[in-house]
Short mmCIF file of C-alpha atoms in Angstrom, two decimals:
data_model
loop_
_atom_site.label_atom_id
_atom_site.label_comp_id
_atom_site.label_asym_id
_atom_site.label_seq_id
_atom_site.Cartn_x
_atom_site.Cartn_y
_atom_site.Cartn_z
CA UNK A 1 0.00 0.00 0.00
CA UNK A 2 1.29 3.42 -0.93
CA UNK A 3 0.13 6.20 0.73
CA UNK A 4 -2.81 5.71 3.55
CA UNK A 5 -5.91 7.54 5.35
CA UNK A 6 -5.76 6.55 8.87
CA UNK A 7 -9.16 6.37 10.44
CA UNK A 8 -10.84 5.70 13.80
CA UNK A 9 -13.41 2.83 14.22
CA UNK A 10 -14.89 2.36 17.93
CA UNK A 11 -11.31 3.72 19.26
CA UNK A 12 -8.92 1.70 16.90
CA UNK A 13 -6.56 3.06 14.43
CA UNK A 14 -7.42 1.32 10.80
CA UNK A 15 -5.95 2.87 7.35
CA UNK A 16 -7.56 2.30 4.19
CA UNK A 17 -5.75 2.78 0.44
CA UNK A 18 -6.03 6.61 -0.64
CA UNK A 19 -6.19 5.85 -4.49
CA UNK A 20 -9.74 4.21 -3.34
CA UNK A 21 -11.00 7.26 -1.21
CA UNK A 22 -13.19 9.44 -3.38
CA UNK A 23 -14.81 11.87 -0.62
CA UNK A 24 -14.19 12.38 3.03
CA UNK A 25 -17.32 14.37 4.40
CA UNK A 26 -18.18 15.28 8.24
CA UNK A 27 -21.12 13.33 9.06
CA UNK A 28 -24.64 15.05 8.92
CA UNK A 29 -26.93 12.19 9.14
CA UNK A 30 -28.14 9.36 6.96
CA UNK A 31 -31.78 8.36 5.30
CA UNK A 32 -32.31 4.58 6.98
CA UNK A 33 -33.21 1.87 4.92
CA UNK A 34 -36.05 -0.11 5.98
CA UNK A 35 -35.42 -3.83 6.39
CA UNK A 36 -31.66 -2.84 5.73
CA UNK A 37 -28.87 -4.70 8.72
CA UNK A 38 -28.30 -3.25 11.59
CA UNK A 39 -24.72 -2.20 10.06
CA UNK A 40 -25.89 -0.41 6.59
CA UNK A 41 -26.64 3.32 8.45
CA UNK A 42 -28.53 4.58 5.67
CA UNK A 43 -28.42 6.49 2.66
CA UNK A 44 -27.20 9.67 1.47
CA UNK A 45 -26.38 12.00 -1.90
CA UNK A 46 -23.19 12.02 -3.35
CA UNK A 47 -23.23 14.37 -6.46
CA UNK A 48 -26.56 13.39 -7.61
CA UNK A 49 -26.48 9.88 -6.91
CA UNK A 50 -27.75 7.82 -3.77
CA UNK A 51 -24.82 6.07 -1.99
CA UNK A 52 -25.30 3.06 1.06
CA UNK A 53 -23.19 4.25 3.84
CA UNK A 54 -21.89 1.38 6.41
CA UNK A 55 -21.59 1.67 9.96
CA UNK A 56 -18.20 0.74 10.07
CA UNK A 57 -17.87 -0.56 14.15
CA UNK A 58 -21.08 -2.75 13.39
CA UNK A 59 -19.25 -4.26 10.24
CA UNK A 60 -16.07 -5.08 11.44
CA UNK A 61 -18.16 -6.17 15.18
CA UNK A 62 -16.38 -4.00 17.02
CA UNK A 63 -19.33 -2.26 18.86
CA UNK A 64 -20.60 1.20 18.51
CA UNK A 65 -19.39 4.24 16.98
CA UNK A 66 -18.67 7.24 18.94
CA UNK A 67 -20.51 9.42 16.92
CA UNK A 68 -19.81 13.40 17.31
CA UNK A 69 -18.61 16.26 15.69
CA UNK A 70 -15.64 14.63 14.14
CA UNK A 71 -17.38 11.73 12.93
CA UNK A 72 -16.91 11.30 9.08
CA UNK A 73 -17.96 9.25 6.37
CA UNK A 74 -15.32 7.96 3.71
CA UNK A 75 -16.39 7.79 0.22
CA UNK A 76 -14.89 5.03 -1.64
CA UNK A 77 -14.67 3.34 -5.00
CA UNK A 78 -16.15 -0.52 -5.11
CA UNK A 79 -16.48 -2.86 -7.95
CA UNK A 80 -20.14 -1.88 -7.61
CA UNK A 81 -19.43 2.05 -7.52
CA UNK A 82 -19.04 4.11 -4.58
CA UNK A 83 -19.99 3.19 -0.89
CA UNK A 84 -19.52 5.12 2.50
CA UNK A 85 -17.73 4.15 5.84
CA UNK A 86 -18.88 5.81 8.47
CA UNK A 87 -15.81 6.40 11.15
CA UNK A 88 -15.36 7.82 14.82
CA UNK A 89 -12.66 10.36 12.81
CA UNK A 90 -9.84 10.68 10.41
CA UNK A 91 -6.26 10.54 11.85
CA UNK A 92 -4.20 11.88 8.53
CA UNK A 93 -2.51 10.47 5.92
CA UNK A 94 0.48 8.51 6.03
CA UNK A 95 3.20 7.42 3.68
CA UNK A 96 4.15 4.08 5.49
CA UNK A 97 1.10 2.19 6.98
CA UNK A 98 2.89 -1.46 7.80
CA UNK A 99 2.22 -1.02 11.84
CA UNK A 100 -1.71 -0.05 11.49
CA UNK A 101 -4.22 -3.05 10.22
CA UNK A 102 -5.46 -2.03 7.01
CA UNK A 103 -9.28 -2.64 6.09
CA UNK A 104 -9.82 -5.04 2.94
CA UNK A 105 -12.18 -2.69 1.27
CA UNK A 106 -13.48 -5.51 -1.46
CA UNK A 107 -14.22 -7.77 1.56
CA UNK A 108 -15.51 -4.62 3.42
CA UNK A 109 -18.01 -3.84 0.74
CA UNK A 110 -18.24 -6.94 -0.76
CA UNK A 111 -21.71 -8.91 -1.07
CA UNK A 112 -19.64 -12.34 0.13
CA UNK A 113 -19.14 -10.97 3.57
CA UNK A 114 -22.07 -9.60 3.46
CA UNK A 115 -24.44 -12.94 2.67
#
């Protein structure tokens, strides 16, 4: 992995691959999705199009977010399109992520870890 956004889930450092992050927004609040798992938080517009956003503690079972005012989601590019990760907060980027656990976005996102 190259360079790295380090992010907070439910107090742990993870870092995902920039070249997949599209859009890092503060979080505002999702449309729910009824029927949807308890780990899908919603719904919400990104440039015209509606995007699923993930409760990222719940999906990794780790627990609950700590949601507040630094509490982003992380827009990133799937095989299926674009998806959202809602985190406790962004750390930074790094250039050398080898001590932080890194989040496999395709298994993340992907509809065989989700079945």
């Amino acid at each position: 992995m190259s360079e790295a956004l380090v992010v907070v889930i439910a107090g742990e450092s993870r870092v995902l691959p920039m070249e997949r992050v599209v859009e890092i927004r503060v979080h505002h609040g999702t449309t729910r999705i009824p029927g949807a798992p308890e780990w899908v938080r919603g719904f919400v517009d990104l440039k015209g199009r509606p995007v699923e956003v993930f409760d990222a503690a719940r999906r990794l079972g780790r627990g609950q977010l700590r949601l507040d005012e630094r509490s982003c989601v992380i827009f990133v590019d799937t095989a299926d399109g674009f998806a959202g990760m809602l985190v406790d907060s962004v750390e930074g980027i790094i250039a050398d992520a080898g001590a932080i656990p890194a989040i496999d976005l395709d298994m993340f996102f992907g509809k065989a870890a989700i079945a």
